[in-house]
Short mmCIF file of C-alpha atoms in Angstrom, two decimals:
data_model
loop_
_atom_site.label_atom_id
_atom_site.label_comp_id
_atom_site.label_asym_id
_atom_site.label_seq_id
_atom_site.Cartn_x
_atom_site.Cartn_y
_atom_site.Cartn_z
CA MET T 99 -4.88 10.82 -19.32
CA LEU T 100 -3.53 9.26 -22.26
CA SER T 101 -4.42 5.63 -22.57
CA TYR T 102 -3.53 2.65 -26.24
CA ASN T 103 -5.61 -0.20 -25.71
CA GLN T 104 -4.66 -2.78 -28.51
CA SER T 105 -6.46 -5.93 -28.30
CA LEU T 106 -4.25 -9.05 -30.03
CA ASP T 107 -6.51 -11.55 -30.07
CA ASN T 108 -9.94 -12.42 -28.68
CA ASP T 109 -7.22 -13.74 -25.88
CA HIS T 110 -5.02 -11.67 -25.30
CA LYS T 111 -5.18 -7.51 -23.80
CA PHE T 112 -2.27 -5.41 -24.22
CA LEU T 113 -3.29 -1.12 -22.28
CA LEU T 114 -0.28 1.86 -22.67
CA THR T 115 -1.37 4.39 -20.24
CA LEU T 116 0.24 7.92 -19.43
CA ASN T 117 -0.46 10.32 -16.94
CA ALA T 118 0.48 12.82 -15.46
CA SER T 119 -1.56 15.54 -12.18
CA ARG T 120 -0.75 18.84 -9.46
CA THR T 121 -1.09 17.93 -6.33
CA PHE T 122 -1.80 19.51 -3.40
CA ARG T 123 -2.73 18.71 0.06
CA PHE T 124 -3.13 20.98 2.55
CA PRO T 125 -2.07 20.27 5.89
CA THR T 126 -4.57 17.69 8.64
CA LEU T 127 -5.45 18.97 11.88
CA ASN T 128 -3.60 16.28 13.85
CA ASP T 129 -0.99 18.54 11.68
CA LEU T 130 -1.67 21.57 12.52
CA TYR T 131 -2.94 21.36 16.53
CA TRP T 132 -1.83 17.94 17.66
CA VAL T 133 -0.89 18.09 21.81
CA PRO T 134 2.07 18.45 21.91
CA GLY T 135 3.95 18.52 18.53
CA GLY T 136 0.79 19.62 16.37
CA ASN T 137 2.41 22.74 14.02
CA PRO T 138 0.15 25.04 13.25
CA ASN T 139 3.05 27.06 10.75
CA LEU T 140 2.67 23.93 8.08
CA LYS T 141 2.81 24.47 4.60
CA PRO T 142 0.40 23.51 1.96
CA GLU T 143 2.34 20.08 -0.15
CA LYS T 144 2.77 20.63 -3.33
CA GLY T 145 3.30 18.86 -6.35
CA TRP T 146 3.03 16.54 -10.15
CA ASP T 147 2.92 13.22 -9.75
CA GLY T 148 3.27 11.44 -13.08
CA GLU T 149 2.90 7.50 -14.42
CA LEU T 150 3.81 5.00 -17.57
CA SER T 151 1.52 1.91 -16.65
CA ALA T 152 1.35 -1.21 -19.23
CA ARG T 153 -0.67 -3.91 -18.58
CA TYR T 154 -0.97 -7.15 -20.06
CA ALA T 155 -4.55 -9.59 -20.17
CA TYR T 156 -5.24 -13.15 -20.77
CA LYS T 157 -9.13 -13.71 -21.50
CA TYR T 158 -10.40 -13.64 -17.16
CA TYR T 159 -7.43 -15.69 -15.56
CA PHE T 160 -3.93 -13.88 -16.30
CA SER T 161 -2.98 -9.93 -15.78
CA PHE T 162 0.19 -8.35 -14.89
CA THR T 163 0.69 -4.76 -14.96
CA ALA T 164 4.38 -2.34 -14.46
CA THR T 165 3.86 1.21 -13.43
CA GLY T 166 6.99 3.53 -13.27
CA PHE T 167 6.83 6.83 -11.76
CA THR T 168 7.32 9.81 -10.76
CA LYS T 169 6.31 12.42 -8.00
CA TYR T 170 8.18 16.02 -6.97
CA ILE T 171 6.52 17.93 -4.00
CA THR T 172 7.48 21.08 -2.45
CA ASN T 173 6.77 21.42 1.51
CA TRP T 174 6.64 18.03 2.01
CA ILE T 175 4.84 17.47 5.06
CA GLN T 176 6.94 14.84 7.84
CA TRP T 177 6.42 14.17 11.14
CA THR T 178 10.00 14.81 12.41
CA SER T 179 10.59 13.39 17.11
CA ASN T 180 12.35 15.72 19.00
CA GLY T 181 12.41 14.90 21.86
CA SER T 182 10.38 13.39 23.69
CA TYR T 183 7.73 14.10 21.41
CA TRP T 184 7.04 13.67 17.38
CA GLU T 185 6.43 17.09 15.68
CA PRO T 186 5.99 17.21 11.39
CA ARG T 187 7.69 20.76 9.35
CA ASN T 188 8.68 20.66 6.11
CA VAL T 189 10.76 19.23 4.66
CA LYS T 190 11.82 21.56 1.38
CA ARG T 191 11.34 19.51 -1.00
CA VAL T 192 11.40 15.47 -1.81
CA PHE T 193 11.59 13.15 -5.41
CA THR T 194 9.73 10.11 -5.09
CA ARG T 195 11.31 7.25 -7.60
CA GLY T 196 9.79 3.80 -8.05
CA VAL T 197 8.95 1.46 -10.43
CA GLU T 198 4.94 -1.23 -9.16
CA LEU T 199 4.66 -4.41 -10.46
CA GLN T 200 1.45 -6.72 -10.25
CA ALA T 201 1.00 -10.63 -11.34
CA TRP T 202 -3.49 -11.47 -10.75
CA ALA T 203 -4.51 -15.12 -11.93
CA CYS T 204 -6.78 -17.35 -10.75
CA THR T 205 -8.15 -20.49 -12.49
CA GLN T 206 -10.87 -22.24 -13.62
CA SER T 207 -13.81 -23.67 -11.84
CA ILE T 208 -13.27 -28.31 -11.82
CA GLY T 209 -16.95 -28.29 -10.05
CA ARG T 210 -17.33 -25.95 -6.56
CA PHE T 211 -14.00 -25.84 -6.85
CA SER T 212 -11.55 -21.95 -7.27
CA ALA T 213 -8.35 -20.45 -6.52
CA MET T 214 -6.87 -16.69 -7.74
CA PHE T 215 -3.22 -15.22 -6.71
CA VAL T 216 -2.15 -12.17 -6.95
CA VAL T 217 1.25 -10.98 -5.79
CA ASN T 218 2.23 -7.09 -5.51
CA TYR T 219 5.62 -5.68 -5.46
CA THR T 220 6.24 -1.81 -5.01
CA TYR T 221 10.28 0.09 -4.95
CA THR T 222 10.94 3.55 -4.15
CA ARG T 223 12.83 4.98 -3.86
CA ALA T 224 12.63 8.82 -2.13
CA THR T 225 15.08 11.75 -1.29
CA ASN T 226 15.10 15.08 0.80
CA MET T 227 16.44 17.98 -1.85
CA ASP T 228 17.34 20.33 0.23
CA PRO T 229 19.31 20.63 3.21
CA LEU T 230 17.97 22.14 6.29
CA SER T 231 21.04 23.64 7.93
CA PRO T 232 24.77 23.63 6.44
CA TYR T 233 25.03 21.00 9.06
CA ASP T 234 21.63 18.55 7.63
CA LEU T 235 23.42 14.96 6.67
CA SER T 236 20.01 14.11 4.98
CA LEU T 237 20.93 15.55 1.64
CA ASN T 238 19.36 13.73 -1.08
CA LYS T 239 19.46 10.76 1.77
CA GLN T 240 15.73 8.64 2.01
CA LEU T 241 13.41 9.81 3.98
CA ILE T 242 12.97 7.95 6.84
CA TYR T 243 9.64 5.44 6.88
CA VAL T 244 9.85 5.20 3.65
CA PRO T 245 10.81 0.92 2.29
CA LEU T 246 12.92 0.41 -0.04
CA HIS T 247 10.95 -2.82 -0.55
CA GLN T 248 7.31 -3.72 -0.35
CA ALA T 249 5.99 -7.53 -1.03
CA LYS T 250 2.87 -8.70 -1.13
CA GLY T 251 1.15 -11.80 -1.99
CA SER T 252 -1.61 -14.01 -1.57
CA ALA T 253 -3.19 -16.72 -2.72
CA GLN T 254 -6.96 -17.46 -1.51
CA PHE T 255 -9.26 -20.64 -2.01
CA TYR T 256 -12.91 -20.62 -2.55
CA TYR T 257 -15.37 -24.55 -2.34
CA ARG T 258 -19.30 -23.69 -2.56
CA ARG T 259 -19.07 -20.39 -0.68
CA PHE T 260 -16.68 -21.15 1.79
CA TYR T 261 -12.68 -19.25 1.32
CA LEU T 262 -9.77 -19.13 2.69
CA LYS T 263 -6.89 -16.79 2.31
CA ALA T 264 -2.92 -16.22 3.23
CA VAL T 265 -0.77 -13.37 3.00
CA ASN T 266 2.50 -12.87 2.98
CA THR T 267 3.61 -9.06 3.02
CA PHE T 268 7.50 -8.31 3.41
CA THR T 269 8.96 -5.17 4.41
CA SER T 270 12.67 -3.97 4.00
CA PRO T 271 14.71 -1.57 6.70
CA VAL T 272 14.07 1.39 7.54
CA PHE T 273 15.34 4.61 7.71
CA ILE T 274 14.26 6.48 11.00
CA ALA T 275 16.53 8.79 11.35
CA THR T 276 17.15 11.75 8.17
CA ASP T 277 21.34 11.09 7.34
CA ASN T 278 20.38 7.42 7.95
CA SER T 279 22.15 6.65 10.54
CA GLN T 280 19.95 3.93 12.00
CA SER T 281 16.96 1.88 11.15
CA LEU T 282 14.37 -0.58 11.85
CA LYS T 283 14.64 -4.01 10.22
CA GLY T 284 12.59 -5.43 7.79
CA TYR T 285 10.00 -7.50 8.54
CA TYR T 286 7.55 -11.30 6.88
CA LEU T 287 3.75 -10.77 8.70
CA LEU T 288 1.74 -14.14 7.55
CA ASP T 289 -2.37 -13.56 7.43
CA LEU T 290 -4.75 -15.93 7.84
CA GLU T 291 -8.34 -15.93 7.39
CA ILE T 292 -11.54 -17.41 6.87
CA GLY T 293 -14.80 -17.50 6.08
CA LYS T 294 -18.36 -17.80 4.24
CA ASP T 295 -21.08 -16.21 2.57
CA PHE T 296 -24.26 -16.96 2.83
CA GLU T 297 -27.38 -15.81 0.43
CA ILE T 298 -30.64 -15.63 1.29
CA ARG T 299 -33.86 -15.20 -1.60
CA ASP T 300 -31.75 -13.41 -3.42
CA LYS T 301 -31.91 -10.49 -1.05
CA TYR T 302 -29.41 -10.16 1.36
CA GLU T 303 -26.40 -11.55 1.57
CA ILE T 304 -24.30 -11.97 4.79
CA GLY T 305 -20.48 -12.73 5.59
CA VAL T 306 -18.51 -14.15 8.04
CA SER T 307 -14.87 -14.38 8.03
CA PHE T 308 -13.05 -15.21 10.78
CA ARG T 309 -8.31 -13.88 10.23
CA ALA T 310 -5.64 -14.26 12.75
CA ASN T 311 -2.83 -11.81 11.66
CA ASN T 312 0.75 -12.64 12.53
CA VAL T 313 0.29 -15.87 12.13
CA THR T 314 4.59 -16.60 13.16
CA ASP T 315 4.45 -13.92 15.93
CA ARG T 316 6.66 -11.63 14.39
CA GLN T 317 8.33 -9.03 16.90
CA TYR T 318 8.39 -5.97 14.65
CA GLN T 319 8.20 -2.48 14.54
CA ASN T 320 6.02 0.11 11.70
CA VAL T 321 8.38 3.12 14.26
CA ALA T 322 10.50 3.22 16.20
CA GLN T 323 10.03 2.40 19.73
CA ARG T 324 6.23 0.90 19.22
CA PRO T 325 6.75 -2.44 18.79
CA MET T 326 2.95 -3.97 16.87
CA PRO T 327 1.10 -7.49 18.13
CA GLY T 328 2.03 -10.26 18.44
CA VAL T 329 -0.87 -13.22 16.89
CA ASN T 330 -3.70 -11.65 16.88
CA PHE T 331 -7.79 -12.81 16.48
CA GLU T 332 -10.61 -10.36 15.24
CA GLY T 333 -13.64 -11.42 13.60
CA THR T 334 -15.61 -9.96 11.01
CA LEU T 335 -19.80 -9.66 9.98
CA LYS T 336 -20.65 -8.38 7.34
CA PHE T 337 -24.35 -7.91 5.77
CA ARG T 338 -25.12 -6.83 1.65
CA PHE T 339 -28.38 -5.63 -0.33
CA ASN T 340 -28.71 -6.33 -3.39
CA ARG T 341 -31.34 -4.72 -4.94
#
C-alpha cells in the first residue's frame, strides 16, 4: 500500500492512497455440502484487487472520499438456480470495477443539540469474461444479483444522550438471468431509529433503541421468489463496560 498525506493548512487535509493485493477465498461449508445444492467439486477463488482512493477533510466537520476499485477473479463462486433448488458453481473469470463515493458531515454542538449526515454511493460493473458453453449468453453481461447502483444516506440528530436516526437506501434493479434477460425491480427503503444511552458512574453505559424498518411498507425482493418483510420492528439493548 502506498499513501500520500498532505495538510494544506491547519483546517484542510488531503490523503491519497493506492492499494493492491492478491486474494484467495475457499468455498464455505455451505457451498460444498448444503443439501440440496452443495457442490463438493468447487475450486477456490483466486484474484487480484486494486484501488485508488482520495480523501479530503475539513477539520472535524466534513470529509469526502472518492475510491476507484477493480477486481480480477478466477473461479468466482456463484449460486444460481437449477430448477427446484440453487447450487454454486465456478464462473471462469470475473472482472469487477467501479467507483465508491462517500461524504460525511457533522455540526458544531448548539447547546446540547448536534447532527451528523452520511451519504454513500457505489457503482459496480461486474461481468463474466468466459462463457460456460457455446450457447452461454452471459459473456460480458452483468453478474446476477449485483446492482449497478447503490446509494445510502443517513441523518442522525442528538439531544443530550437521545438520538433520532433516519436511514434511506436505494438499490437499482438486478438481473436474475445470466444473459440479463430478466431482472428484479429496484427499490427504496426508509428506516427510522430512536434511542438513548445511559451512563452509570462513568464505568457502565447502557444503550436502548427502537427501530422501525421499511417504514413505507415497500414490497421488494432481494432474491427472486423470496419476498422481503414489509414494515417490521426491532429493539436493541446494549451494555458497555468502561475500564
